[in-house]
Amino acid sequence: AMESLTLQERDHAYEDIHGVYNPDIKMSQDFIDEKLSQFETYIVVRISRKAAYEQALLKDPDYATNPEFRLKFLHCEDFLVDVAAKRFVRYFEAKLKFWGPEYLTKKI
């Protein structure tokens, strides 16, 4: 299947698989600020099951709200706020489940 793709299509597929930044998305600081704001709003308003995230927020708000950390999730999902926010909340659920509350706000 990959053999039938053009070189550019293969490069794009490779970058997509490895989570490399999508150059088609223009990222001004205003764009980033808006997406981070939408990300926060989505978590607060639209996601009801977020106990692990809320624990992390209480334990270390700087970690849980770090813009650079949140941008990783937005990049991963090509700045689709809803998908990135859901992944972010699931990330904390997985950390809590597999490593417990002591590692919820630590790099693993």
mmCIF file of C-alpha atoms in Angstrom:
data_model
loop_
_atom_site.group_PDB
_atom_site.id
_atom_site.type_symbol
_atom_site.label_atom_id
_atom_site.label_comp_id
_atom_site.label_asym_id
_atom_site.label_seq_id
_atom_site.Cartn_x
_atom_site.Cartn_y
_atom_site.Cartn_z
ATOM 1 C CA ALA A 1 0.000 0.000 0.000
ATOM 2 C CA MET A 2 2.799 2.433 0.871
ATOM 3 C CA GLU A 3 4.457 1.691 -2.481
ATOM 4 C CA SER A 4 1.512 3.244 -4.313
ATOM 5 C CA LEU A 5 1.904 6.590 -2.512
ATOM 6 C CA THR A 6 3.932 9.496 -3.830
ATOM 7 C CA LEU A 7 7.055 10.500 -1.933
ATOM 8 C CA GLN A 8 5.226 13.481 -0.426
ATOM 9 C CA GLU A 9 2.285 11.279 0.638
ATOM 10 C CA ARG A 10 4.676 8.779 2.233
ATOM 11 C CA ASP A 11 6.486 11.549 4.098
ATOM 12 C CA HIS A 12 3.176 12.911 5.374
ATOM 13 C CA ALA A 13 2.059 9.420 6.492
ATOM 14 C CA TYR A 14 5.395 8.853 8.237
ATOM 15 C CA GLU A 15 5.165 12.201 10.022
ATOM 16 C CA ASP A 16 1.553 11.534 11.008
ATOM 17 C CA ILE A 17 2.422 8.143 12.483
ATOM 18 C CA HIS A 18 5.271 9.636 14.501
ATOM 19 C CA GLY A 19 3.352 12.686 15.693
ATOM 20 C CA VAL A 20 5.471 15.174 13.813
ATOM 21 C CA TYR A 21 4.080 18.680 13.556
ATOM 22 C CA ASN A 22 1.697 19.232 10.648
ATOM 23 C CA PRO A 23 3.143 22.116 8.584
ATOM 24 C CA ASP A 24 -0.287 22.796 7.060
ATOM 25 C CA ILE A 25 -1.405 24.259 10.390
ATOM 26 C CA LYS A 26 -0.285 27.858 10.750
ATOM 27 C CA MET A 27 0.536 28.564 14.385
ATOM 28 C CA SER A 28 0.582 32.187 15.402
ATOM 29 C CA GLN A 29 0.653 32.982 19.107
ATOM 30 C CA ASP A 30 -2.978 34.088 18.817
ATOM 31 C CA PHE A 31 -3.877 30.699 17.302
ATOM 32 C CA ILE A 32 -2.078 28.850 20.108
ATOM 33 C CA ASP A 33 -3.678 31.016 22.814
ATOM 34 C CA GLU A 34 -7.132 30.466 21.324
ATOM 35 C CA LYS A 35 -6.674 26.688 21.100
ATOM 36 C CA LEU A 36 -5.387 26.514 24.693
ATOM 37 C CA SER A 37 -8.396 28.520 25.849
ATOM 38 C CA GLN A 38 -10.767 26.223 23.935
ATOM 39 C CA PHE A 39 -8.936 23.207 25.362
ATOM 40 C CA GLU A 40 -9.467 24.415 28.945
ATOM 41 C CA THR A 41 -13.103 25.273 28.286
ATOM 42 C CA TYR A 42 -13.753 21.877 26.734
ATOM 43 C CA ILE A 43 -12.309 20.069 29.756
ATOM 44 C CA VAL A 44 -14.275 22.176 32.236
ATOM 45 C CA VAL A 45 -17.601 22.260 30.391
ATOM 46 C CA ARG A 46 -17.813 19.153 28.214
ATOM 47 C CA ILE A 47 -15.926 16.389 30.030
ATOM 48 C CA SER A 48 -17.811 15.147 33.057
ATOM 49 C CA ARG A 49 -15.660 12.146 34.032
ATOM 50 C CA LYS A 50 -12.282 13.619 34.927
ATOM 51 C CA ALA A 51 -11.524 12.557 38.509
ATOM 52 C CA ALA A 52 -7.855 11.726 37.833
ATOM 53 C CA TYR A 53 -7.323 15.076 36.090
ATOM 54 C CA GLU A 54 -8.977 16.880 39.007
ATOM 55 C CA GLN A 55 -6.688 15.033 41.447
ATOM 56 C CA ALA A 56 -3.686 16.146 39.406
ATOM 57 C CA LEU A 57 -5.009 19.699 39.360
ATOM 58 C CA LEU A 58 -5.274 19.741 43.155
ATOM 59 C CA LYS A 59 -1.912 18.050 43.657
ATOM 60 C CA ASP A 60 0.119 20.208 41.254
ATOM 61 C CA PRO A 61 -1.836 22.835 39.293
ATOM 62 C CA ASP A 62 1.315 24.017 37.502
ATOM 63 C CA TYR A 63 1.802 20.541 36.037
ATOM 64 C CA ALA A 64 -1.835 19.981 35.065
ATOM 65 C CA THR A 65 -2.251 23.416 33.466
ATOM 66 C CA ASN A 66 1.194 23.780 31.880
ATOM 67 C CA PRO A 67 0.615 25.255 28.394
ATOM 68 C CA GLU A 68 3.597 23.470 26.829
ATOM 69 C CA PHE A 69 2.363 20.145 28.201
ATOM 70 C CA ARG A 70 -1.144 20.771 26.882
ATOM 71 C CA LEU A 71 0.225 21.816 23.497
ATOM 72 C CA LYS A 72 1.702 18.335 23.094
ATOM 73 C CA PHE A 73 -1.812 16.911 23.149
ATOM 74 C CA LEU A 74 -3.085 19.557 20.735
ATOM 75 C CA HIS A 75 -0.181 18.895 18.350
ATOM 76 C CA CYS A 76 -0.813 15.174 18.547
ATOM 77 C CA GLU A 77 -4.408 15.683 17.423
ATOM 78 C CA ASP A 78 -3.729 18.389 14.810
ATOM 79 C CA PHE A 79 -5.313 20.981 17.106
ATOM 80 C CA LEU A 80 -8.702 19.261 17.228
ATOM 81 C CA VAL A 81 -9.596 20.569 20.673
ATOM 82 C CA ASP A 82 -12.235 17.987 21.602
ATOM 83 C CA VAL A 83 -10.072 15.012 20.663
ATOM 84 C CA ALA A 84 -6.972 16.466 22.350
ATOM 85 C CA ALA A 85 -8.839 17.304 25.557
ATOM 86 C CA LYS A 86 -10.299 13.797 25.775
ATOM 87 C CA ARG A 87 -6.839 12.292 25.244
ATOM 88 C CA PHE A 88 -5.434 14.604 27.937
ATOM 89 C CA VAL A 89 -8.024 13.486 30.489
ATOM 90 C CA ARG A 90 -7.502 9.813 29.563
ATOM 91 C CA TYR A 91 -3.765 10.318 30.043
ATOM 92 C CA PHE A 92 -4.339 11.186 33.698
ATOM 93 C CA GLU A 93 -6.725 8.260 34.107
ATOM 94 C CA ALA A 94 -4.067 5.880 32.767
ATOM 95 C CA LYS A 95 -1.341 7.360 34.967
ATOM 96 C CA LEU A 96 -3.531 6.985 38.036
ATOM 97 C CA LYS A 97 -4.491 3.421 37.127
ATOM 98 C CA PHE A 98 -1.006 2.150 36.293
ATOM 99 C CA TRP A 99 1.279 4.199 38.563
ATOM 100 C CA GLY A 100 -0.970 5.468 41.335
ATOM 101 C CA PRO A 101 -1.569 8.925 42.783
ATOM 102 C CA GLU A 102 2.069 9.517 43.780
ATOM 103 C CA TYR A 103 3.094 9.654 40.103
ATOM 104 C CA LEU A 104 0.043 11.493 38.798
ATOM 105 C CA THR A 105 1.933 14.765 38.420
ATOM 106 C CA LYS A 106 5.415 13.433 37.743
ATOM 107 C CA LYS A 107 7.155 12.595 34.500
ATOM 108 C CA ILE A 108 7.450 8.883 33.957
#
